[in-house]
GROMACS .gro file of C-alpha atoms in nm:
model
  233
    1MET     CA    1  15.968   1.534  -2.266
    2PRO     CA    2  16.152   1.519  -1.931
    3TYR     CA    3  16.439   1.753  -1.868
    4GLN     CA    4  16.773   1.593  -1.957
    5ASN     CA    5  17.120   1.682  -1.845
    6PRO     CA    6  17.228   1.957  -2.085
    7GLN     CA    7  17.564   1.797  -2.164
    8GLY     CA    8  17.425   1.450  -2.210
    9VAL     CA    9  17.746   1.292  -2.076
   10ASN     CA   10  17.938   1.263  -1.752
   11ASP     CA   11  17.843   1.549  -1.517
   12GLU     CA   12  18.189   1.627  -1.394
   13HIS     CA   13  18.399   1.580  -1.707
   14PRO     CA   14  18.718   1.504  -1.507
   15ASP     CA   15  18.924   1.447  -1.821
   16VAL     CA   16  18.850   1.782  -1.990
   17ILE     CA   17  18.762   2.029  -1.716
   18PRO     CA   18  18.940   2.254  -1.658
   19GLY     CA   19  19.026   2.299  -2.022
   20ILE     CA   20  19.023   2.539  -2.313
   21CYS     CA   21  18.714   2.607  -2.522
   22SER     CA   22  18.812   2.483  -2.864
   23GLY     CA   23  18.478   2.522  -3.042
   24LEU     CA   24  18.128   2.672  -3.026
   25THR     CA   25  17.907   2.532  -3.295
   26VAL     CA   26  17.543   2.610  -3.367
   27GLN     CA   27  17.354   2.279  -3.352
   28LYS     CA   28  17.194   2.165  -3.683
   29LYS     CA   29  16.868   2.038  -3.525
   30ASN     CA   30  16.817   2.337  -3.301
   31GLN     CA   31  16.968   2.668  -3.414
   32ASN     CA   32  16.905   2.825  -3.073
   33ARG     CA   33  17.153   2.585  -2.914
   34VAL     CA   34  17.531   2.585  -2.926
   35SER     CA   35  17.761   2.281  -2.880
   36LEU     CA   36  18.059   2.344  -2.651
   37PHE     CA   37  18.390   2.166  -2.726
   38ILE     CA   38  18.676   2.162  -2.477
   39ASP     CA   39  19.015   2.056  -2.613
   40GLY     CA   40  18.845   1.910  -2.918
   41GLU     CA   41  18.593   1.705  -2.725
   42PHE     CA   42  18.215   1.769  -2.718
   43VAL     CA   43  18.112   1.855  -2.367
   44SER     CA   44  17.763   2.001  -2.365
   45GLY     CA   45  17.494   2.191  -2.546
   46PHE     CA   46  17.375   2.533  -2.418
   47HIS     CA   47  17.119   2.781  -2.528
   48GLN     CA   48  17.274   3.069  -2.727
   49GLN     CA   49  17.162   3.312  -2.456
   50ILE     CA   50  17.371   3.129  -2.198
   51VAL     CA   51  17.676   3.151  -2.417
   52LEU     CA   52  17.615   3.523  -2.462
   53ASP     CA   53  17.552   3.580  -2.089
   54PHE     CA   54  17.882   3.421  -1.997
   55LYS     CA   55  18.066   3.591  -2.284
   56LEU     CA   56  18.202   3.252  -2.385
   57SER     CA   57  18.446   3.241  -2.673
   58VAL     CA   58  18.696   3.004  -2.829
   59GLY     CA   59  19.016   3.011  -2.630
   60ALA     CA   60  18.845   3.078  -2.294
   61THR     CA   61  18.938   2.864  -1.999
   62ILE     CA   62  18.646   2.649  -1.874
   63THR     CA   63  18.679   2.574  -1.503
   64GLN     CA   64  18.457   2.337  -1.309
   65GLN     CA   65  18.299   2.634  -1.132
   66LEU     CA   66  18.228   2.814  -1.458
   67PHE     CA   67  18.081   2.504  -1.611
   68SER     CA   68  17.863   2.447  -1.306
   69GLU     CA   69  17.735   2.802  -1.314
   70MET     CA   70  17.656   2.771  -1.687
   71ARG     CA   71  17.468   2.448  -1.623
   72GLN     CA   72  17.255   2.610  -1.353
   73SER     CA   73  17.184   2.906  -1.579
   74GLU     CA   74  17.086   2.668  -1.856
   75GLN     CA   75  16.844   2.488  -1.625
   76ARG     CA   76  16.697   2.819  -1.504
   77TYR     CA   77  16.655   2.934  -1.864
   78MET     CA   78  16.483   2.608  -1.965
   79ILE     CA   79  16.247   2.618  -1.664
   80LYS     CA   80  16.151   2.979  -1.732
   81GLU     CA   81  16.097   2.902  -2.102
   82ARG     CA   82  15.865   2.609  -2.020
   83CYS     CA   83  15.672   2.815  -1.762
   84PHE     CA   84  15.608   3.100  -2.004
   85ASP     CA   85  15.494   2.845  -2.261
   86TRP     CA   86  15.245   2.699  -2.013
   87LEU     CA   87  15.124   3.043  -1.914
   88GLY     CA   88  15.075   3.124  -2.282
   89ARG     CA   89  14.824   2.846  -2.310
   90ARG     CA   90  14.618   2.930  -1.997
   91ALA     CA   91  14.650   3.085  -1.654
   92HIS     CA   92  14.833   2.868  -1.399
   93SER     CA   93  14.884   2.882  -1.028
   94ARG     CA   94  15.234   2.868  -0.886
   95GLY     CA   95  15.166   2.521  -0.758
   96GLU     CA   96  15.058   2.396  -1.105
   97LEU     CA   97  15.379   2.533  -1.273
   98LYS     CA   98  15.592   2.377  -1.001
   99GLN     CA   99  15.428   2.038  -1.040
  100LYS     CA  100  15.468   2.044  -1.416
  101ALA     CA  101  15.833   2.141  -1.386
  102LEU     CA  102  15.891   1.864  -1.135
  103ILE     CA  103  15.737   1.610  -1.374
  104LYS     CA  104  15.994   1.729  -1.630
  105LYS     CA  105  16.263   1.639  -1.376
  106PHE     CA  106  16.397   1.994  -1.326
  107PRO     CA  107  16.584   2.054  -0.998
  108VAL     CA  108  16.341   2.169  -0.726
  109ALA     CA  109  16.566   2.446  -0.590
  110ILE     CA  110  16.605   2.607  -0.926
  111ILE     CA  111  16.228   2.575  -0.993
  112ASP     CA  112  16.159   2.771  -0.677
  113GLU     CA  113  16.412   3.039  -0.775
  114VAL     CA  114  16.252   3.081  -1.115
  115LEU     CA  115  15.897   3.096  -0.979
  116ASP     CA  116  16.003   3.355  -0.716
  117GLU     CA  117  16.152   3.563  -0.994
  118MET     CA  118  15.841   3.532  -1.208
  119ALA     CA  119  15.617   3.629  -0.913
  120ASP     CA  120  15.838   3.933  -0.842
  121MET     CA  121  15.802   4.034  -1.207
  122GLY     CA  122  15.421   4.005  -1.191
  123TYR     CA  123  15.387   3.698  -1.412
  124LEU     CA  124  15.255   3.487  -1.122
  125ASP     CA  125  14.979   3.600  -0.889
  126ASP     CA  126  14.797   3.327  -0.697
  127GLN     CA  127  14.542   3.567  -0.556
  128ALA     CA  128  14.446   3.699  -0.902
  129PHE     CA  129  14.444   3.342  -1.035
  130ALA     CA  130  14.208   3.229  -0.756
  131PHE     CA  131  13.975   3.524  -0.818
  132LEU     CA  132  13.939   3.453  -1.185
  133PHE     CA  133  13.900   3.078  -1.120
  134VAL     CA  134  13.617   3.140  -0.875
  135ARG     CA  135  13.435   3.374  -1.111
  136ASP     CA  136  13.469   3.131  -1.399
  137LYS     CA  137  13.365   2.815  -1.221
  138ALA     CA  138  13.080   2.976  -1.032
  139ASN     CA  139  12.917   3.179  -1.307
  140ILE     CA  140  12.993   2.966  -1.614
  141TYR     CA  141  12.991   2.615  -1.475
  142GLY     CA  142  12.767   2.657  -1.177
  143TRP     CA  143  13.008   2.521  -0.919
  144GLY     CA  144  12.939   2.577  -0.555
  145PRO     CA  145  13.198   2.713  -0.307
  146GLN     CA  146  13.304   2.370  -0.174
  147LYS     CA  147  13.386   2.229  -0.519
  148ILE     CA  148  13.571   2.544  -0.611
  149SER     CA  149  13.766   2.542  -0.287
  150SER     CA  150  13.863   2.176  -0.339
  151ALA     CA  151  13.975   2.237  -0.694
  152LEU     CA  152  14.188   2.538  -0.595
  153TYR     CA  153  14.345   2.333  -0.311
  154GLN     CA  154  14.438   2.064  -0.561
  155LYS     CA  155  14.609   2.333  -0.767
  156GLY     CA  156  14.833   2.411  -0.474
  157LEU     CA  157  14.684   2.740  -0.365
  158GLU     CA  158  14.711   2.849  -0.004
  159LYS     CA  159  14.392   2.867   0.209
  160CYS     CA  160  14.419   3.240   0.250
  161TYR     CA  161  14.400   3.296  -0.128
  162ILE     CA  162  14.108   3.056  -0.163
  163ASP     CA  163  13.910   3.215   0.125
  164THR     CA  164  13.972   3.565  -0.008
  165ALA     CA  165  13.874   3.476  -0.363
  166LEU     CA  166  13.546   3.302  -0.251
  167LYS     CA  167  13.461   3.604  -0.035
  168LYS     CA  168  13.532   3.871  -0.299
  169ALA     CA  169  13.469   3.703  -0.635
  170VAL     CA  170  13.110   3.590  -0.577
  171THR     CA  171  12.838   3.729  -0.349
  172ASN     CA  172  12.601   3.516  -0.140
  173ASN     CA  173  12.321   3.627  -0.373
  174GLU     CA  174  12.520   3.499  -0.676
  175ILE     CA  175  12.579   3.170  -0.507
  176LEU     CA  176  12.209   3.137  -0.433
  177SER     CA  177  12.121   3.231  -0.787
  178ASN     CA  178  12.361   2.970  -0.921
  179LEU     CA  179  12.217   2.710  -0.686
  180TYR     CA  180  11.865   2.765  -0.838
  181LYS     CA  181  12.005   2.762  -1.192
  182GLU     CA  182  12.168   2.426  -1.138
  183ALA     CA  183  11.854   2.283  -0.983
  184LYS     CA  184  11.644   2.407  -1.276
  185LYS     CA  185  11.885   2.236  -1.524
  186GLY     CA  186  11.796   1.896  -1.381
  187LYS     CA  187  11.432   1.956  -1.289
  188LYS     CA  188  11.298   1.729  -1.569
  189LYS     CA  189  11.510   1.441  -1.438
  190PHE     CA  190  11.404   1.505  -1.082
  191SER     CA  191  11.032   1.550  -1.168
  192ARG     CA  192  11.027   1.190  -1.301
  193VAL     CA  193  11.078   1.069  -0.940
  194ASP     CA  194  10.730   1.045  -0.787
  195ASP     CA  195  10.832   0.974  -0.430
  196LEU     CA  196  10.888   1.312  -0.263
  197LEU     CA  197  11.158   1.191  -0.022
  198LYS     CA  198  11.352   1.021  -0.301
  199ARG     CA  199  11.316   1.326  -0.520
  200LYS     CA  200  11.450   1.545  -0.244
  201LYS     CA  201  11.742   1.315  -0.184
  202LYS     CA  202  11.835   1.312  -0.557
  203LEU     CA  203  11.818   1.691  -0.561
  204VAL     CA  204  12.033   1.728  -0.246
  205ASP     CA  205  12.287   1.477  -0.367
  206PHE     CA  206  12.315   1.648  -0.702
  207LEU     CA  207  12.365   1.995  -0.557
  208CYS     CA  208  12.618   1.860  -0.307
  209ARG     CA  209  12.819   1.716  -0.592
  210LYS     CA  210  12.808   2.060  -0.753
  211GLY     CA  211  12.978   2.198  -0.443
  212TYR     CA  212  12.696   2.367  -0.251
  213SER     CA  213  12.690   2.332   0.127
  214LEU     CA  214  12.424   2.105   0.277
  215ASP     CA  215  12.303   2.387   0.503
  216VAL     CA  216  12.232   2.619   0.206
  217ILE     CA  217  12.067   2.339   0.005
  218LEU     CA  218  11.835   2.232   0.288
  219SER     CA  219  11.741   2.595   0.365
  220GLU     CA  220  11.619   2.629   0.007
  221ALA     CA  221  11.499   2.274  -0.044
  222GLU     CA  222  11.124   2.350  -0.024
  223SER     CA  223  11.149   2.630  -0.287
  224LEU     CA  224  11.369   2.411  -0.512
  225LEU     CA  225  11.121   2.124  -0.488
  226LYS     CA  226  10.839   2.362  -0.575
  227ILE     CA  227  11.019   2.455  -0.897
  228ILE     CA  228  11.051   2.084  -0.978
  229GLU     CA  229  10.684   2.017  -0.896
  230ASP     CA  230  10.574   2.301  -1.125
  231GLU     CA  231  10.754   2.124  -1.409
  232LYS     CA  232  10.524   1.825  -1.364
  233LEU     CA  233  10.213   2.035  -1.405
   0.00000   0.00000   0.00000
């Protein structure tokens, strides 16, 4: 669900802030969250860790500055919690995490702060992500460099990470080997086309959609067509 203002009421609370903390109550529906009351009025819900971090207690004075700092810490905590949850399901690029957090309506400035912190701690590494993505898509799914590059770009990766991963994660021989594997997968379908030019066009179009460059495909076209022709014999 989208991020919602932690307090769920007026952002500024002009009638109760500044005021005295009159109650800190663990919420019934979520034991990890605490309801903050100021002068007897419910003001906001915070994660227990935020209450601990700010050493909040009954009788403490809640200023507007303190409340604003707590809200920002709450947002930061929630963003980090969501990001670790997403990373626990599968690897993500920084751009993917940012886009998901934006969809949840988290503030962009705080999203960037959290992602910077996670990168500094080693939880985010776009170059490592790109390397693993290239290996996976090339060797398991038979994608060519162009399709891989486009997919990584859509995930928000910078060109330098994409180019480095494509250069180091798969060799030219591996790309060529994958090209032949993909052509062989469809050779029965292609062999049913009797017209040689039409067969070649179908083969070229198929391999282009798989992300292989036209130059590489055409340079191997005769050998690829020979494999298909052998299937007909």
